[in-house]
CSV table of C-alpha atoms and ligand atoms in Angstrom, one decimal:
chain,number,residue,atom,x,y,z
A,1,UNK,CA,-0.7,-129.1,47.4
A,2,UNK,CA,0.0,-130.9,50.5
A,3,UNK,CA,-0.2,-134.9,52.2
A,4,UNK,CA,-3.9,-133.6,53.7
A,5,UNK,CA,-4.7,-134.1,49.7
A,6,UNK,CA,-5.8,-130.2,49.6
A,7,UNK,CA,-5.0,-127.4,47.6
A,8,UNK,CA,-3.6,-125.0,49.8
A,9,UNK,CA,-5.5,-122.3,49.3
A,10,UNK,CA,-8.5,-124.0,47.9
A,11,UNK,CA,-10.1,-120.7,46.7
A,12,UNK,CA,-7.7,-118.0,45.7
A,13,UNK,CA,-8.8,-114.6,43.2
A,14,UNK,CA,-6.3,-113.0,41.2
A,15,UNK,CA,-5.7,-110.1,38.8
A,16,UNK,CA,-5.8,-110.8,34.9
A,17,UNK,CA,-2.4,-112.0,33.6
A,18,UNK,CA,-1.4,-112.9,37.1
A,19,UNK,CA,0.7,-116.6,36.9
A,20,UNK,CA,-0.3,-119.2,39.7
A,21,UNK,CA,2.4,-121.7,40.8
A,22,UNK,CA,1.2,-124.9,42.5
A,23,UNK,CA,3.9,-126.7,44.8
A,24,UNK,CA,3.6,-129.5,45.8
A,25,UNK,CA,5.1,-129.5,49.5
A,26,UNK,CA,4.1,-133.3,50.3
A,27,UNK,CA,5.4,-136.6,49.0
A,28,UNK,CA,2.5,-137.5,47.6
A,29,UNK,CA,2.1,-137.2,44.1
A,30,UNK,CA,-0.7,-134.9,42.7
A,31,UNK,CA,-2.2,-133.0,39.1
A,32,UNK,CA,-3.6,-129.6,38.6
A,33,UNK,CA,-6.5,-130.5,36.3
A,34,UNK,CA,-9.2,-127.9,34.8
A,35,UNK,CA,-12.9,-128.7,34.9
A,36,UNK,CA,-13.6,-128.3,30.9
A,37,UNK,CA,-16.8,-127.5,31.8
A,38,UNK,CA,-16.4,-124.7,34.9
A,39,UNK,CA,-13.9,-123.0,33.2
A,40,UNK,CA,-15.0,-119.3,31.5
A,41,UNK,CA,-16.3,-119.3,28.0
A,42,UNK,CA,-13.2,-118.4,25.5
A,43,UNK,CA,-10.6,-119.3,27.9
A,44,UNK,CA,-7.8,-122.1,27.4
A,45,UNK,CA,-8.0,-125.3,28.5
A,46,UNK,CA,-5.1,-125.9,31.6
A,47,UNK,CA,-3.9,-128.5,33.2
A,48,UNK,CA,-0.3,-130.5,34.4
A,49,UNK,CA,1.4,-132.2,31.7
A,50,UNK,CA,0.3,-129.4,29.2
A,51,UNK,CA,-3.3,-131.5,28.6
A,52,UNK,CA,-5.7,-129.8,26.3
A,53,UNK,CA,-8.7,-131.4,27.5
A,54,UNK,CA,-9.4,-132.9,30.4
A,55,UNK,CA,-10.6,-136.2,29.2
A,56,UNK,CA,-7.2,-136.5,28.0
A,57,UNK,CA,-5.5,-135.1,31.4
A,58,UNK,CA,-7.4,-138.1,33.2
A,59,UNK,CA,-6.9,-140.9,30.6
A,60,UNK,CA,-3.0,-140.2,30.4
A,61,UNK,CA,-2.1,-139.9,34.3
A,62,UNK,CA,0.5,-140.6,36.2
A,63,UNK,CA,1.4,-138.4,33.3
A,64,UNK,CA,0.8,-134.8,34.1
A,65,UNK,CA,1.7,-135.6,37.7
A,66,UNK,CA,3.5,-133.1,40.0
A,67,UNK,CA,5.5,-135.6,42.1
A,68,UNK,CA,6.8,-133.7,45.9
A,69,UNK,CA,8.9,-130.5,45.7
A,70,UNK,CA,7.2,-130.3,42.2
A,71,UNK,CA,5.8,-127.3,40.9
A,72,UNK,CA,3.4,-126.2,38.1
A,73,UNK,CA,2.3,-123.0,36.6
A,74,UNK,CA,-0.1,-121.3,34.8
A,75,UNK,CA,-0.5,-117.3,33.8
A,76,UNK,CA,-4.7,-116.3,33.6
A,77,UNK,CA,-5.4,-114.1,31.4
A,78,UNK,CA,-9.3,-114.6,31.0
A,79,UNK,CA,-11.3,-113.3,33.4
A,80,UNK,CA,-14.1,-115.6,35.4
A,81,UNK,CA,-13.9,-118.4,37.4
A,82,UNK,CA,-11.8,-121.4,37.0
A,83,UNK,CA,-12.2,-125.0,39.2
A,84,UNK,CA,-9.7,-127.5,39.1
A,85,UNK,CA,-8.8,-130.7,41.1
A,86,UNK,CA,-6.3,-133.0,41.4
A,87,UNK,CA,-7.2,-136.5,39.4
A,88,UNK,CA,-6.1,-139.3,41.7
A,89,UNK,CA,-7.8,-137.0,44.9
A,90,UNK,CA,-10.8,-135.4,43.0
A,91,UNK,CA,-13.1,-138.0,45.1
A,92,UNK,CA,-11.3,-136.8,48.2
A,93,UNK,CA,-12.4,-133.5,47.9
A,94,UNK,CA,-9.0,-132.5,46.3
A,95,UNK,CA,-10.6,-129.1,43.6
A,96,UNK,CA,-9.8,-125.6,44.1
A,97,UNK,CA,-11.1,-122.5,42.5
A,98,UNK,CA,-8.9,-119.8,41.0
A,99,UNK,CA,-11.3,-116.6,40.2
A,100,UNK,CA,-9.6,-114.3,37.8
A,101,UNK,CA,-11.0,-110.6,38.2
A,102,UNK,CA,-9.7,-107.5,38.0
A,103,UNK,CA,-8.1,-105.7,41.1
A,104,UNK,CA,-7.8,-109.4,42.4
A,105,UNK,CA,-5.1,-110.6,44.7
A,106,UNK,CA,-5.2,-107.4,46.5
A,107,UNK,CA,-6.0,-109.7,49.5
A,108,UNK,CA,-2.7,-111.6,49.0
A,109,UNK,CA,-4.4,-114.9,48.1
A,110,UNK,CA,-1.1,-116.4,48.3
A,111,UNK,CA,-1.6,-117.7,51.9
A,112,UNK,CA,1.0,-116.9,54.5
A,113,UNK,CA,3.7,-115.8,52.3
A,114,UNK,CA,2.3,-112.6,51.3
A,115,UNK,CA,0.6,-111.6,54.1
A,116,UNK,CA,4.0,-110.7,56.1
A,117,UNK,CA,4.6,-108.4,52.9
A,118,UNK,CA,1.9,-105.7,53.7
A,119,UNK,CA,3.2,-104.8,57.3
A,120,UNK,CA,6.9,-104.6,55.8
A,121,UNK,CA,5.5,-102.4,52.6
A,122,UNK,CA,3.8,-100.4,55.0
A,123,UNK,CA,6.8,-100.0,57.4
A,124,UNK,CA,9.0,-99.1,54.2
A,125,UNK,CA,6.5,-96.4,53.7
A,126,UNK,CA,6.2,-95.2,56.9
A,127,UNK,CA,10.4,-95.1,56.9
A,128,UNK,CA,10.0,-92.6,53.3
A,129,UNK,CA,7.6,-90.6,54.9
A,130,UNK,CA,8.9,-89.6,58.2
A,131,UNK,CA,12.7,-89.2,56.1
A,132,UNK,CA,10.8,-86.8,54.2
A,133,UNK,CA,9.5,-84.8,56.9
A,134,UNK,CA,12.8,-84.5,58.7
A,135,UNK,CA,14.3,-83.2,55.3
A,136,UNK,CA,11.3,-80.9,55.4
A,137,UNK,CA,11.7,-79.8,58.5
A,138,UNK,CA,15.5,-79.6,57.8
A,139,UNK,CA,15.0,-76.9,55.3
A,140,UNK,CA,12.1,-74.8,57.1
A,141,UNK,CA,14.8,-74.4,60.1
A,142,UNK,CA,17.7,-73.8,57.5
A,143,UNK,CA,15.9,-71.2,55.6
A,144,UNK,CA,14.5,-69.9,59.3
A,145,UNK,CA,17.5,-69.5,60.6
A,146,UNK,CA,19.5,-68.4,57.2
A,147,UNK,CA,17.0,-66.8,55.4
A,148,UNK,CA,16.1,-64.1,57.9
A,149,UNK,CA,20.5,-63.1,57.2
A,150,UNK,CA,19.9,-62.9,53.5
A,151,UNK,CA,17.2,-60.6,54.3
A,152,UNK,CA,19.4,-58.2,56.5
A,153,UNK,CA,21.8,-57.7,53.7
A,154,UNK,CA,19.0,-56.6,51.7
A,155,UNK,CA,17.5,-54.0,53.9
B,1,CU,CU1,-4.0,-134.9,44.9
């Protein structure tokens, strides 16, 4: 959540059981509010200040506000699609969207944070693999070289 009064990203998907944190990197104060009504059948209600209804999240704020350097959280565990917004910016356009599905987030809807994390993964692997074919290669020349002497005794 940021001074441009947007959720940052607006639209994110996720795995079941996966926990969202909302930070709010601005000054400006804002709240993480469910739609009652957009939110999947069967799934609990969610919003800052611990709010379980949202007629009660917007008659209560400031309460339930996340002021700057703030953060709030929330683990999904119900799959579908959730919208949200903030309650003093909702008529700016401040909602978002958090869809809950499974093999979500495999795109790293984190934003820029995670997307660094798949080249470095990747290079990690790459490290493992070519270490394991020098050790490979290792022991075909040691057993090249040595074997063909344990053979010679045995003749
Ligand atoms: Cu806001």
């Amino acid at each position: 959540m940021n001074d441009d009064l947007k959720f940052v990203p607006a639209d994110l998907t996720i795995a079941p059981g996966t926990t969202v944190v909302w930070e709010n990197v601005g000054s400006i104060a804002h709240s993480v509010t469910a739609y009652e009504d957009n939110i999947p059948e069967g799934a609990s209600y969610f919003a800052s200040g611990g709010f379980d209804a949202e007629q009660a999240a917007r008659s209560a704020y400031p309460d339930g506000s996340i002021e700057g350097g703030g953060t709030y959280e929330y683990t999904f565990d119900t799959e579908g699609t959730f919208d949200y917004f903030c309650i003093p910016h909702e008529s700016a356009g401040m909602t978002g969207t958090v869809s809950v599905q499974q093999g979500g987030g495999a795109e790293g809807g984190g934003g820029g944070e995670s997307v660094p994390q798949v080249p470095n993964s990747a290079k990690t692997l790459g490290v493992a693999t070519t270490g394991a074919m020098v050790l490979t290669l290792g022991l075909a020349y040691f057993f090249m070289k040595y074997g063909g002497d344990y053979g010679e005794f045995e003749e």
